[in-house]
Short mmCIF file of N, CA and C in Angstrom, two decimals:
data_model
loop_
_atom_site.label_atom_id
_atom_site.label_comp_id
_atom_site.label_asym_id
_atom_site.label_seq_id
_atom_site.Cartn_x
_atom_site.Cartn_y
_atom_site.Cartn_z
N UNK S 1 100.21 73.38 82.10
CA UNK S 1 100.77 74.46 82.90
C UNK S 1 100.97 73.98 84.33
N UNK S 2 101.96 74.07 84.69
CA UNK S 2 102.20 73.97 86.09
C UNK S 2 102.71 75.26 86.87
N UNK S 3 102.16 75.03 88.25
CA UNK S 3 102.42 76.34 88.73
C UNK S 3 102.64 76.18 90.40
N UNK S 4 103.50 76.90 90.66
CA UNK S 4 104.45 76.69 92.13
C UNK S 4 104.87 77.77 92.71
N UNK S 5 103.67 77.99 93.96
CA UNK S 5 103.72 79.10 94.74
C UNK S 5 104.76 79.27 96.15
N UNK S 6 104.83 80.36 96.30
CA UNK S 6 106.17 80.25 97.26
C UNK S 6 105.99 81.51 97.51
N UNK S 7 107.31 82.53 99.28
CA UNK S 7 107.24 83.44 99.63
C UNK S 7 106.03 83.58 100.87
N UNK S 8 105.32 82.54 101.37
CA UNK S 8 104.49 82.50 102.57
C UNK S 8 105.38 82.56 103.89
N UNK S 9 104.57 83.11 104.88
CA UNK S 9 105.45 82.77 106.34
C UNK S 9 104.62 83.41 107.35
N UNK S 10 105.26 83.20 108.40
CA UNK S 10 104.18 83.95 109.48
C UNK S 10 104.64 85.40 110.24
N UNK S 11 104.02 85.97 109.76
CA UNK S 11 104.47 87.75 110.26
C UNK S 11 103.51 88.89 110.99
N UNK S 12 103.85 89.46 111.59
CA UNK S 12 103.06 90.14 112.46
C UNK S 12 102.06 91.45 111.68
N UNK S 13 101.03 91.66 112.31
CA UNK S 13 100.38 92.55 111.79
C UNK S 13 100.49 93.87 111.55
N UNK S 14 100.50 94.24 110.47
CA UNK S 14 100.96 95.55 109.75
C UNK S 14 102.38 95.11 108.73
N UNK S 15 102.72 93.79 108.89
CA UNK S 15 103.84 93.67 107.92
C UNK S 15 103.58 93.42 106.46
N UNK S 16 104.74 93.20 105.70
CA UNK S 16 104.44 92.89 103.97
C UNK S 16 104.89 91.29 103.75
N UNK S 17 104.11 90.81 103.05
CA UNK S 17 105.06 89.18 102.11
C UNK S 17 104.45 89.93 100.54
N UNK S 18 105.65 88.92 99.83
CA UNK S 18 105.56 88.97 98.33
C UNK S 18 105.16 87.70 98.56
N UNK S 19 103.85 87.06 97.88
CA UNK S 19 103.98 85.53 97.21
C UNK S 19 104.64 85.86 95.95
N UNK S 20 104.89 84.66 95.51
CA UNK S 20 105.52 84.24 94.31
C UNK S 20 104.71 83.04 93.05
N UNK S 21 104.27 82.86 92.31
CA UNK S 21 103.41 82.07 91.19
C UNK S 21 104.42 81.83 90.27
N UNK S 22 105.32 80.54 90.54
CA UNK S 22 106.01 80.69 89.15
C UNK S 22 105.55 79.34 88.01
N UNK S 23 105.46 79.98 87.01
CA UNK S 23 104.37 79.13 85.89
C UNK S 23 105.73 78.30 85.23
N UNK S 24 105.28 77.01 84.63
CA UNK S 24 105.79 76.74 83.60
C UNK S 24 105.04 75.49 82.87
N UNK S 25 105.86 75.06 81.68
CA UNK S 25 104.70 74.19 80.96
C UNK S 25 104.49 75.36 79.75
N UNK S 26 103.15 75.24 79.14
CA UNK S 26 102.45 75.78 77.75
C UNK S 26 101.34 76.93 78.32
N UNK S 27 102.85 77.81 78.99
CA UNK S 27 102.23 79.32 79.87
C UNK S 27 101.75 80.07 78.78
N UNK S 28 101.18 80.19 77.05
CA UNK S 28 100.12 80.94 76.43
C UNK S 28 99.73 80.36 76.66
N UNK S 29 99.07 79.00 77.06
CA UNK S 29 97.68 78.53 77.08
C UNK S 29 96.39 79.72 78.06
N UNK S 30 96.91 80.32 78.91
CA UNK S 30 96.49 80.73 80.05
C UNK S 30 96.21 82.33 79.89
N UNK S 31 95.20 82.76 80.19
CA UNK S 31 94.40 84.33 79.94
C UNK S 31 93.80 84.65 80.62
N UNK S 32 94.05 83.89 82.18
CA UNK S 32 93.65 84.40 83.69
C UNK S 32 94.58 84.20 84.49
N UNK S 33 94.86 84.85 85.25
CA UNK S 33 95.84 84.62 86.40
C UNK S 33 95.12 84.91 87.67
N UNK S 34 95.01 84.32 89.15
CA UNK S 34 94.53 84.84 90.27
C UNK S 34 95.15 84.17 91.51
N UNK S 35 95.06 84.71 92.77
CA UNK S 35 95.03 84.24 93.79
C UNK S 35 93.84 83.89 94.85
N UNK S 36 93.95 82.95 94.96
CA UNK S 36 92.72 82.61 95.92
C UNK S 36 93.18 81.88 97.27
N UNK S 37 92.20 82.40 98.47
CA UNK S 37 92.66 81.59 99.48
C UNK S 37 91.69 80.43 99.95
N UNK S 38 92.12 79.95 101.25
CA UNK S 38 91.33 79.11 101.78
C UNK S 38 91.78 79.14 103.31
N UNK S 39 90.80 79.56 104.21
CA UNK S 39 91.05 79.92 105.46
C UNK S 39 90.44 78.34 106.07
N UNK S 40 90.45 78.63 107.47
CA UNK S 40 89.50 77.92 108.91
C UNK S 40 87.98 78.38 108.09
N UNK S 41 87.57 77.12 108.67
CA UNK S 41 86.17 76.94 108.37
C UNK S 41 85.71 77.05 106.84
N UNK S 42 84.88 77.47 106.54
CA UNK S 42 84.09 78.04 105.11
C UNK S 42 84.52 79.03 104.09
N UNK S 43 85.74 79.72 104.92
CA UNK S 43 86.43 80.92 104.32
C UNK S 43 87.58 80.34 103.06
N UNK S 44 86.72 80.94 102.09
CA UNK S 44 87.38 80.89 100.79
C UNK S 44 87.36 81.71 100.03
N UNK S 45 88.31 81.57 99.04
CA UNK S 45 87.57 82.71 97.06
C UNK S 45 88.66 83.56 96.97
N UNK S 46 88.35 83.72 96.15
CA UNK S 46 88.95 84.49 95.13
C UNK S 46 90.02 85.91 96.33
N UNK S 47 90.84 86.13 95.85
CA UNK S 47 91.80 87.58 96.29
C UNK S 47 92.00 88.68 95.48
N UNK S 48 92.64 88.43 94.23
CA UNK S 48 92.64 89.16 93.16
C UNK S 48 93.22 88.29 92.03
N UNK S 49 93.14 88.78 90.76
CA UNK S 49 92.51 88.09 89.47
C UNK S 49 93.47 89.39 88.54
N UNK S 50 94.45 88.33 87.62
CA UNK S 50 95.02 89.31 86.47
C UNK S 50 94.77 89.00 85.23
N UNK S 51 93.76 89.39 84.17
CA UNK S 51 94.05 88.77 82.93
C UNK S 51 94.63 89.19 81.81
N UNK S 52 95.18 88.29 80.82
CA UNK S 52 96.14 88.58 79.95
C UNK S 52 95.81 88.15 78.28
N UNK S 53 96.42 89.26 77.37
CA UNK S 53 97.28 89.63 77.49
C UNK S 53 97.47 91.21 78.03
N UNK S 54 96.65 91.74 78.16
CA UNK S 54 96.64 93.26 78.57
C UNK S 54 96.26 93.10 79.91
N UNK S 55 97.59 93.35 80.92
CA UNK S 55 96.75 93.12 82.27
C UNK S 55 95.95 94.34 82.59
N UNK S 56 94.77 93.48 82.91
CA UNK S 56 93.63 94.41 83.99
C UNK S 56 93.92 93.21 85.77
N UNK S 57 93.48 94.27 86.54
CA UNK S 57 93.16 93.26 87.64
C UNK S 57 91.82 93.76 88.53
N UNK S 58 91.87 92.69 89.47
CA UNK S 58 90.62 92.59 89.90
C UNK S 58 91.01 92.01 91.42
N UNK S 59 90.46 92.74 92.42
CA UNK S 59 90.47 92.26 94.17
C UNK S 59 89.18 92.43 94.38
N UNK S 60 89.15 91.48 95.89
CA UNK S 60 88.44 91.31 96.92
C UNK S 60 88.03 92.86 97.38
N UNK S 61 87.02 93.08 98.03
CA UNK S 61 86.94 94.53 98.64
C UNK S 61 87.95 94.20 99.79
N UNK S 62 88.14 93.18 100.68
CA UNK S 62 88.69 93.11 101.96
C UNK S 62 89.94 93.52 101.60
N UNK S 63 90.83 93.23 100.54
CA UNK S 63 91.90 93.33 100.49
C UNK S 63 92.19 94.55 98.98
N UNK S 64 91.42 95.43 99.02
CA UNK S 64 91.67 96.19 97.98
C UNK S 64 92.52 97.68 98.84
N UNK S 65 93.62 98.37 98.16
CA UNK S 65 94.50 98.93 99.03
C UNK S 65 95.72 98.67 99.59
N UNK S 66 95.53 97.18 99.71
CA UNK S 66 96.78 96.68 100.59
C UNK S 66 97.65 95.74 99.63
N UNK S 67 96.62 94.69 98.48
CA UNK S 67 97.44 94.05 97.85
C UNK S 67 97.18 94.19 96.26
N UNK S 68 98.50 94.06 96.06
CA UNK S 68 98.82 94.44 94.60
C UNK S 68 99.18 93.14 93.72
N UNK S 69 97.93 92.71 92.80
CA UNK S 69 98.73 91.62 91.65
C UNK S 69 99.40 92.15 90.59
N UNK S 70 100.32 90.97 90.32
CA UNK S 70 101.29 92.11 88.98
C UNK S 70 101.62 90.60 88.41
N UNK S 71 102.42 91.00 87.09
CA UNK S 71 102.95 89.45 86.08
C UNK S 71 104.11 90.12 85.70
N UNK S 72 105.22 89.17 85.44
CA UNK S 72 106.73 89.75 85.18
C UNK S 72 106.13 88.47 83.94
N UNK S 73 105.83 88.82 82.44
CA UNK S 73 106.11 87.70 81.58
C UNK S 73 107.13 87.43 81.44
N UNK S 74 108.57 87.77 81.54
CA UNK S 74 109.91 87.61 81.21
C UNK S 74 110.33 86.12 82.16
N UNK S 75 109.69 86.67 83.34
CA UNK S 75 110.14 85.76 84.09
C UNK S 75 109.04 84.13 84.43
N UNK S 76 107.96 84.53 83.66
CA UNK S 76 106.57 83.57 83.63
C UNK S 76 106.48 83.38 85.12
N UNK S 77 106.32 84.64 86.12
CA UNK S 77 106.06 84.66 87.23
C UNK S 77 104.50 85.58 88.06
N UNK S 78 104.18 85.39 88.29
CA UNK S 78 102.65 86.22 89.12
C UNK S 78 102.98 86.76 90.54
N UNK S 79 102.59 87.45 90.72
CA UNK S 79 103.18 88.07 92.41
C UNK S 79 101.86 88.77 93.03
N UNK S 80 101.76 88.77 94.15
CA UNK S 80 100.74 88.93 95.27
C UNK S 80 101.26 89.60 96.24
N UNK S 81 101.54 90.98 95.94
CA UNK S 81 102.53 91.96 96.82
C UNK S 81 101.12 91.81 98.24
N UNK S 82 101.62 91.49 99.38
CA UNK S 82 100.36 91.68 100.31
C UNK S 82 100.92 92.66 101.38
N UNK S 83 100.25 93.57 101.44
CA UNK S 83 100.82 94.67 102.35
C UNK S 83 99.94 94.79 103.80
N UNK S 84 100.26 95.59 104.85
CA UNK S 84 99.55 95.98 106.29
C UNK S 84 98.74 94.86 106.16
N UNK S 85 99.24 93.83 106.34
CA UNK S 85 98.10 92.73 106.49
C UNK S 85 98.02 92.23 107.70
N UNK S 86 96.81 91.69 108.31
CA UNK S 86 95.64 91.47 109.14
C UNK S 86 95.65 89.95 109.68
N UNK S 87 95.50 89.77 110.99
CA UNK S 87 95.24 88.17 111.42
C UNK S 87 94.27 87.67 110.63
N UNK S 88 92.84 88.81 109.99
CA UNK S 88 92.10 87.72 109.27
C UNK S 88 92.55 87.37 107.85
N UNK S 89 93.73 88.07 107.61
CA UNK S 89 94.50 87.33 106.06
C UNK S 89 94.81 86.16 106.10
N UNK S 90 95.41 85.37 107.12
CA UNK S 90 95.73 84.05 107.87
C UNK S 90 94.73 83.00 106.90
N UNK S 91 95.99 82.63 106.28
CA UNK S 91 94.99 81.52 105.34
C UNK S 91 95.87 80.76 104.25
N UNK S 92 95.62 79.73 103.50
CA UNK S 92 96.74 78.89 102.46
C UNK S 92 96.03 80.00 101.29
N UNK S 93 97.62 80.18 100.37
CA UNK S 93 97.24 81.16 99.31
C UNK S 93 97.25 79.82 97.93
N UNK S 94 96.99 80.31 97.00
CA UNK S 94 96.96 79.20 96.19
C UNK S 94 97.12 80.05 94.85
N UNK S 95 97.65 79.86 93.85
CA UNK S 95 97.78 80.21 92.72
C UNK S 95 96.78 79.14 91.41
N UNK S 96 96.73 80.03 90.78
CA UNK S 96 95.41 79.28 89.79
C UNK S 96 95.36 79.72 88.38
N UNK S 97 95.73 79.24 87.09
CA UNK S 97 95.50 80.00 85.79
C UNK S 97 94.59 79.05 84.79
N UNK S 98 94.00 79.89 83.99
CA UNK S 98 92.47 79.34 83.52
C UNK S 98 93.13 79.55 81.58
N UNK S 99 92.54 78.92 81.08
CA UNK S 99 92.44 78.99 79.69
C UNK S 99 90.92 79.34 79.28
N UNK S 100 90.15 79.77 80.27
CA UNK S 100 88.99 79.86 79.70
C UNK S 100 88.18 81.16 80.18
N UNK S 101 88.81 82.29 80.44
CA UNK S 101 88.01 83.56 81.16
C UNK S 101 87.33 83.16 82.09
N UNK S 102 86.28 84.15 81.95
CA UNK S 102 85.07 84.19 82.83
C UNK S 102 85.19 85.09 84.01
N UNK S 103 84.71 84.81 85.21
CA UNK S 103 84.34 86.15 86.31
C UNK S 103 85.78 85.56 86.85
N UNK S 104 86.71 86.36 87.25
CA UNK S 104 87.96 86.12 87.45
C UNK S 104 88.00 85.47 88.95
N UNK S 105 86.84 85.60 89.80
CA UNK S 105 86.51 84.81 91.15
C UNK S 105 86.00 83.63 91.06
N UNK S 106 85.79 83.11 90.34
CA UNK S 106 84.76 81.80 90.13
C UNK S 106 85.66 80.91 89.71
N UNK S 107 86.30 79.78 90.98
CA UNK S 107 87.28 79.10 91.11
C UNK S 107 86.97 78.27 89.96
N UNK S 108 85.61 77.78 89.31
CA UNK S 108 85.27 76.84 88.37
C UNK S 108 86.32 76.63 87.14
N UNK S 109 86.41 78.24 87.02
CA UNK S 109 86.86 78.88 85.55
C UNK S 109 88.37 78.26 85.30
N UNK S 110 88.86 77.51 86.41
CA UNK S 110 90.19 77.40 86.18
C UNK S 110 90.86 76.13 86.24
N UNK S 111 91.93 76.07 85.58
CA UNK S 111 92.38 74.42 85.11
C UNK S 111 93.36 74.21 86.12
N UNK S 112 93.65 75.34 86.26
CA UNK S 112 95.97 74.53 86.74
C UNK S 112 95.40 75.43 88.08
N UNK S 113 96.10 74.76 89.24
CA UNK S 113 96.31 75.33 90.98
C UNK S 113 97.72 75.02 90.64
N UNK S 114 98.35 75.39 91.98
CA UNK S 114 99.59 75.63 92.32
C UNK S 114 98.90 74.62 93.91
N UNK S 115 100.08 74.58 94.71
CA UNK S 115 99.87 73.52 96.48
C UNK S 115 99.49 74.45 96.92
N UNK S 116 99.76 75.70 96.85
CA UNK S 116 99.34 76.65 98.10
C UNK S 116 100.79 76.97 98.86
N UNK S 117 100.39 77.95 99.52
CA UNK S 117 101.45 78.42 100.29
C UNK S 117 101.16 79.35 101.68
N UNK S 118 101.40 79.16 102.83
CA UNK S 118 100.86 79.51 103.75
C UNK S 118 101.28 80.51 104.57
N UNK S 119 100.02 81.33 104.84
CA UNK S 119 100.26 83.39 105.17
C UNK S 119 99.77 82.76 106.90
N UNK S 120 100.40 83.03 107.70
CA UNK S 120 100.28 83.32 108.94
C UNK S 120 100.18 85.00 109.74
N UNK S 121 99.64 85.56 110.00
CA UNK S 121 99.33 86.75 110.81
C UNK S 121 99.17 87.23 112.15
N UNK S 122 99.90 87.16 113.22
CA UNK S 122 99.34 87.47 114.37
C UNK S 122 99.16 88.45 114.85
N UNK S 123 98.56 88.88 115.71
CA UNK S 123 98.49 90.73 115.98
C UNK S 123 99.16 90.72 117.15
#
């Protein structure tokens, strides 16, 4: 599975980005979907978490309200609607899908990343 994130940029606070996760490769292998970041310093983990085939999802408390994960299977794409977002959102987003469950935060659980893609925020 390969996977290639896109839709980052730098926007002021209170605005929206869509990321973008677009999968390809042997996309049934995969029965987790998530976003995770990686800020300055120590700041990392998990954002929110979709698994399949029946999506449920799963966020961060920081960002529960504002961002919405969703999956278009048609298009073997993942999306990270991020809304009224915050200078402390400011961070590389990264896309990630697992063949193996588990706690949908626990970066371990997962095989395939995407490069990342980078959310800028200023207030």
């Amino acid at each position: 599975v390969q996977l290639k994130e896109s839709g980052g940029g730098s926007v002021q606070a209170g605005e929206s980005l869509r990321l973008s996760c677009a999968t390809s490769g042997d996309n049934n292998s995969a029965n987790q979907m998530a976003w995770f970041l990686r800020g300055t310093g120590k700041r990392r983990g998990g954002v929110a978490g979709i698994s399949l085939p029946k999506p449920s999802t799963y966020y961060t408390d920081s960002v529960k309200g504002r961002f919405t994960i969703s999956i278009d299977s048609a298009k073997n794409t993942v999306y990270l609607q991020m809304d009224n977002l915050k200078p402390e959102d400011t961070a590389m987003y990264y896309c990630a899908a697992s063949r193996n469950g588990g706690s949908w935060s626990f970066a371990a659980f997962y095989n395939y990343w995407g490069q990342g893609t980078q959310v800028t925020v200023s207030s």
